[in-house]
CSV table of C-alpha atoms in Angstrom, one decimal:
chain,number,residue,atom,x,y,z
N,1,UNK,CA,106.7,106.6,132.1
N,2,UNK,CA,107.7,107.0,128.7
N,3,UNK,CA,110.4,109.2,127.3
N,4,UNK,CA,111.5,110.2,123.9
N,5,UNK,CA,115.5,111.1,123.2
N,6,UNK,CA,116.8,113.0,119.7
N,7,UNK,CA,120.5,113.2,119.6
N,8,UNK,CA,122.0,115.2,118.7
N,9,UNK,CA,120.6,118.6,120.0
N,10,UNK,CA,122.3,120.6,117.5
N,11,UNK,CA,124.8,120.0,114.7
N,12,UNK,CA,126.2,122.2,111.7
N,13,UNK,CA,127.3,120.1,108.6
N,14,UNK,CA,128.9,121.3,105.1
N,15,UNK,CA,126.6,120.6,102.0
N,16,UNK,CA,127.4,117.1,100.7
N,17,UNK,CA,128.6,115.4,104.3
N,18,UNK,CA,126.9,112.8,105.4
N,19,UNK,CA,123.9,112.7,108.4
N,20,UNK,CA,122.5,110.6,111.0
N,21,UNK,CA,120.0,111.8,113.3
N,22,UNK,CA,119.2,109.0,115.8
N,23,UNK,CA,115.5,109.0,118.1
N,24,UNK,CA,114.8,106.9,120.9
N,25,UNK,CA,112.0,106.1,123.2
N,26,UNK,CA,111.8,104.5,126.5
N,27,UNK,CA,108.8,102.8,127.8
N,28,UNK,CA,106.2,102.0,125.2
N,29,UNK,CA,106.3,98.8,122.8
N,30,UNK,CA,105.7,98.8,119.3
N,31,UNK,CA,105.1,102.7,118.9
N,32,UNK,CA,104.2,104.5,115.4
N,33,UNK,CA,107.5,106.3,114.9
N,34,UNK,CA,107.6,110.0,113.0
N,35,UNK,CA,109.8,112.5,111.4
N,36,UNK,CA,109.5,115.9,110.7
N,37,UNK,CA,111.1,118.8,109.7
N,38,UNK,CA,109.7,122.4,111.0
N,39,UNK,CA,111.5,125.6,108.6
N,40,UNK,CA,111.7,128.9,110.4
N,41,UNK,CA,109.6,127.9,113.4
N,42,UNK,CA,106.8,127.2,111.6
N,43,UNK,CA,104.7,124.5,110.3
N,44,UNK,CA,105.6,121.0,110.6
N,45,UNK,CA,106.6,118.5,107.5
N,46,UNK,CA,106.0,115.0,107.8
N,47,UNK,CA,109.2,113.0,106.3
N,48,UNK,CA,108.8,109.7,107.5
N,49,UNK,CA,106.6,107.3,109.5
N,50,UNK,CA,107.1,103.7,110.9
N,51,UNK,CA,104.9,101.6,112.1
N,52,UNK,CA,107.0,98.5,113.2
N,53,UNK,CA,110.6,97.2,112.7
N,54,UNK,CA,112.0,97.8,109.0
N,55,UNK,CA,108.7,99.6,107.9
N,56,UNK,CA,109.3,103.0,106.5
N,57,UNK,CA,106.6,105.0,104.7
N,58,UNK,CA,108.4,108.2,103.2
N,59,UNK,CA,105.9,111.1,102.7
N,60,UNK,CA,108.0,113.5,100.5
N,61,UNK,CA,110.0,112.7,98.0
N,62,UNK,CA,113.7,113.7,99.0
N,63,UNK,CA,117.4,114.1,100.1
N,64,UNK,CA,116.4,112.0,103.3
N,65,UNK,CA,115.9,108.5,104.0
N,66,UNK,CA,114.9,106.7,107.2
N,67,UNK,CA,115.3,103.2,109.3
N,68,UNK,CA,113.7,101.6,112.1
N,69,UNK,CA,116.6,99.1,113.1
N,70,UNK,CA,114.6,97.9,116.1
N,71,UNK,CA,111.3,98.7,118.1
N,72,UNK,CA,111.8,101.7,119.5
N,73,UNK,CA,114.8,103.9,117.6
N,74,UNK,CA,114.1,105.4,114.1
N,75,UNK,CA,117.0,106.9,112.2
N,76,UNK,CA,116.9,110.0,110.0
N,77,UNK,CA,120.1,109.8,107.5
N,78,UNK,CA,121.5,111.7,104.5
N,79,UNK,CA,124.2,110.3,101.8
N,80,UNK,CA,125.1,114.0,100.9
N,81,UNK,CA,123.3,117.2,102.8
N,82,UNK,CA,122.0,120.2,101.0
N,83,UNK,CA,121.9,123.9,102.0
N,84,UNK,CA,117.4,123.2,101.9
N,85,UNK,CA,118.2,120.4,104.5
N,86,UNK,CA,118.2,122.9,107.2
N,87,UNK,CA,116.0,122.8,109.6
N,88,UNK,CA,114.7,121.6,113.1
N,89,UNK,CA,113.9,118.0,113.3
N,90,UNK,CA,111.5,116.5,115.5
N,91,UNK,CA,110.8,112.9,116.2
N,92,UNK,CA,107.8,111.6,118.1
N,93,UNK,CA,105.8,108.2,118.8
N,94,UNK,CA,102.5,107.9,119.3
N,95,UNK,CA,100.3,104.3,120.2
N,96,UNK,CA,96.6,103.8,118.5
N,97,UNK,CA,94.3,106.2,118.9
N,98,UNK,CA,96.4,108.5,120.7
N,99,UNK,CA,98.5,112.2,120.7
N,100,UNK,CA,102.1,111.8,120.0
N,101,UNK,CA,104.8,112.8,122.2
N,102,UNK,CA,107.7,114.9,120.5
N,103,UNK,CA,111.2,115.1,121.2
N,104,UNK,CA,113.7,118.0,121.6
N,105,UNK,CA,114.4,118.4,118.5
N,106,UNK,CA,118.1,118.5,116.4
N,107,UNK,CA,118.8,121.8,115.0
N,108,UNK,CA,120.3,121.2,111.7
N,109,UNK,CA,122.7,124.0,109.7
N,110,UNK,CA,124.0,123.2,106.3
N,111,UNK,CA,126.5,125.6,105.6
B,1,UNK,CA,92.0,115.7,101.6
B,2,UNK,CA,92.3,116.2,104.8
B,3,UNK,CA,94.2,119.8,106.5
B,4,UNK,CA,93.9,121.9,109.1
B,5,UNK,CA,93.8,125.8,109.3
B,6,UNK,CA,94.6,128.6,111.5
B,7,UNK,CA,93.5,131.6,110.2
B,8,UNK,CA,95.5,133.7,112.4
B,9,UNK,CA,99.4,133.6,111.8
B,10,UNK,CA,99.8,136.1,114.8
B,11,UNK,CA,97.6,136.9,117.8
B,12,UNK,CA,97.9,139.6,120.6
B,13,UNK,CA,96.1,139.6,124.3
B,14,UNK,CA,96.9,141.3,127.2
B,15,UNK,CA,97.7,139.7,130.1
B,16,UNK,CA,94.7,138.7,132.0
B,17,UNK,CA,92.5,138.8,129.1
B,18,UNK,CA,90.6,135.6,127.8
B,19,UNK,CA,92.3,134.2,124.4
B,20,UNK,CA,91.3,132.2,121.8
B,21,UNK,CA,93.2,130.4,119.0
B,22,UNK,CA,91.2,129.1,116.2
B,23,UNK,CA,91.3,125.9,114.4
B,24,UNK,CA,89.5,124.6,111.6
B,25,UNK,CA,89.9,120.9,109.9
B,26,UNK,CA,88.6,119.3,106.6
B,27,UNK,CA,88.4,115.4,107.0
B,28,UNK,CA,86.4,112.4,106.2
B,29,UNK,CA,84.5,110.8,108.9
B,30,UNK,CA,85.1,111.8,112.9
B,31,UNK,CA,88.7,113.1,113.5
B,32,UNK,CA,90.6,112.9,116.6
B,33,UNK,CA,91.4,116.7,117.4
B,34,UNK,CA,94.6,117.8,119.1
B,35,UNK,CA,96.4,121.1,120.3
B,36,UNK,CA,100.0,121.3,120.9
B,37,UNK,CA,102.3,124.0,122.4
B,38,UNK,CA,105.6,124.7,121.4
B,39,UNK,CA,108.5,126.9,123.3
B,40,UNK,CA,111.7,128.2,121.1
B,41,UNK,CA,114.2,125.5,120.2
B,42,UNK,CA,112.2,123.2,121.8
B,43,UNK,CA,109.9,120.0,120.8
B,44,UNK,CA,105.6,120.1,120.9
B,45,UNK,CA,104.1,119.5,123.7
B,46,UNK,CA,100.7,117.9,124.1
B,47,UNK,CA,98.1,120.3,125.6
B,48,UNK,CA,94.5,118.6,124.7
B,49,UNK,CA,92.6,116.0,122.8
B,50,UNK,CA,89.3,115.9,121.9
B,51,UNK,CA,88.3,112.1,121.0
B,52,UNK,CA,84.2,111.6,121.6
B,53,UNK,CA,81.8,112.8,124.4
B,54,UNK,CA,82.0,116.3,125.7
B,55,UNK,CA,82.6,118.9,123.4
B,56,UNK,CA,84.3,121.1,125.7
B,57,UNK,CA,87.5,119.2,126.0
B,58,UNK,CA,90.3,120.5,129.2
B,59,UNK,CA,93.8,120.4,129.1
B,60,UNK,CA,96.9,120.9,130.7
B,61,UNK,CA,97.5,124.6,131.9
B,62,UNK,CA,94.3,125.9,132.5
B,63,UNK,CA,93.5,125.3,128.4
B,64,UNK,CA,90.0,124.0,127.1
B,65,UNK,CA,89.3,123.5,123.3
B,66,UNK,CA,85.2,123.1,122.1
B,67,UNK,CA,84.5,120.9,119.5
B,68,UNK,CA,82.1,122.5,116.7
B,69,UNK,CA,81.1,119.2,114.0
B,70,UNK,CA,78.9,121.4,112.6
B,71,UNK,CA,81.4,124.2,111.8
B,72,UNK,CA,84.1,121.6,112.0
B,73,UNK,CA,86.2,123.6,114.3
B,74,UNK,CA,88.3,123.3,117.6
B,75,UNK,CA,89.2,126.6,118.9
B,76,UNK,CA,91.5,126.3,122.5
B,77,UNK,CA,90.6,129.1,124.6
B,78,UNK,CA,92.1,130.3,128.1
B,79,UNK,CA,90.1,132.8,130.3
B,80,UNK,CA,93.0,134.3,131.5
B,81,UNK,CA,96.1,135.0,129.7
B,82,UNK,CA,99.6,134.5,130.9
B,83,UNK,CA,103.0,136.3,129.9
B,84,UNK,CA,104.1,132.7,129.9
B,85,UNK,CA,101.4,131.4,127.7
B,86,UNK,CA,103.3,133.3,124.5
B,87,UNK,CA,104.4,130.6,122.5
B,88,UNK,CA,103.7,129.4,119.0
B,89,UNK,CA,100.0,126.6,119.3
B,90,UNK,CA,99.6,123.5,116.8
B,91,UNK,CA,96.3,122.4,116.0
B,92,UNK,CA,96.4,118.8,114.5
B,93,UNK,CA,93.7,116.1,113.4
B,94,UNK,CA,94.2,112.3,112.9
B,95,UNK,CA,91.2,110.8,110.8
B,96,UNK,CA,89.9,107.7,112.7
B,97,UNK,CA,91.6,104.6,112.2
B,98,UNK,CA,94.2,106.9,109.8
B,99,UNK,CA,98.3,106.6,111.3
B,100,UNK,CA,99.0,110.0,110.6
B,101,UNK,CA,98.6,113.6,112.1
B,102,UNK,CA,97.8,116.3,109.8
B,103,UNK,CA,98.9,119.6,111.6
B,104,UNK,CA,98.1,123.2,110.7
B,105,UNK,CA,100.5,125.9,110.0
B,106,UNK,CA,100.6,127.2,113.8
B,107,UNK,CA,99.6,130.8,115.2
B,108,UNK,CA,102.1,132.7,116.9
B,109,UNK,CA,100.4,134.1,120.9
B,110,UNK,CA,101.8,137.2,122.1
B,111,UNK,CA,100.6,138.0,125.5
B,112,UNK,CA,101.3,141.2,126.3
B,113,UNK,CA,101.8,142.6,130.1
């Protein structure tokens, strides 16, 4: 069966450190891979979507950028963090045609 | 372009009661319709798809969603509420052949006992 890891679950950061937010998944090949940020529990904002190795389309203009090193791990990262970076951040993969399966989620405080 | 609404930030049932969550979508050509469930501090989980054939779709939980084309809608529904169905629902739409979801803003179910 498949399975999706986000690590870390939670992490606090000052404003101009650094980030890397690592996904997973285990048992599918060639996935789509997604980011997105949710704000206050609400709606969900795409960042980022792969569709193979080294393919990165970036939906919003921003602070973030994103990697897909190999097949299945896509990595969220930040050169210097704002206090607006804050958020939860959700990765998920989904194959042709299908739902996508999300991960737990990194809770993310830029103080 | 393509979005999703739910016109309801907030709904209230009390236990036992049927609910409903409503979902509208705007998009070119025949979507693929999805609802989702998330739990505080944790990730969406998939309840339901609606893809072709039968437009009342069933999911996991005891959840069903009808598809509407003419009132391009795809309410989820449950005819009998549980304390532990209060969670926050997704309604999301993928436009055939497209890569990408498109999900609405959420509504928030209180079910009351």
């Amino acid at each position: 069966s498949q399975t999706i890891h986000q690590w870390p679950a939670t992490l606090v950061q000052p404003v101009g450190s650094p980030l890397s937010l690592e996904c997973t998944v285990e048992g599918t090949s060639n996935p789509n891979l997604y980011w997105y940020r949710q704000a206050a529990g609400r709606g969900l904002q795409l960042l980022f979507y792969s569709v193979g190795i080294g393919q990165i389309s970036s939906e919003v203009p921003q602070n973030l950028s994103a990697s897909r090193p190999q097949d299945r791990q896509f990595i969220l990262s930040s050169k210097k963090l704002l206090l607006s970076d804050s958020g939860f951040y959700l990765c998920a993969w989904s194959v042709v045609s299908n739902e996508q399966f999300f991960g737990p989620g990194t809770r993310l405080t830029v103080l | 372009a393509q979005s999703v609404a739910q016109p309801e930030d907030q709904v209230n049932v009390a236990e036992g009661n049927p609910l409903t969550v409503k979902c509208t979508y705007s998009v070119s050509g025949n979507p693929y319709l999805f609802w989702y469930v998330q739990y505080p501090n944790r990730g969406l989980q998939f309840l339901l798809k609606y893809i072709t054939g039968d437009n009342l779709v069933k999911g996991s939980y005891g959840f069903e969603a009808e598809f509407n084309k003419s009132q391009t809608s795809f309410h989820l529904k449950k005819p009998s509420a549980l304390v532990s169905d209060s969670a926050l629902y997704f309604c999301a739409v993928r436009p055939l052949g497209g890569q990408n979801f498109v999900f609405g803003p959420g509504t928030r179910l209180s079910v009351l006992p």
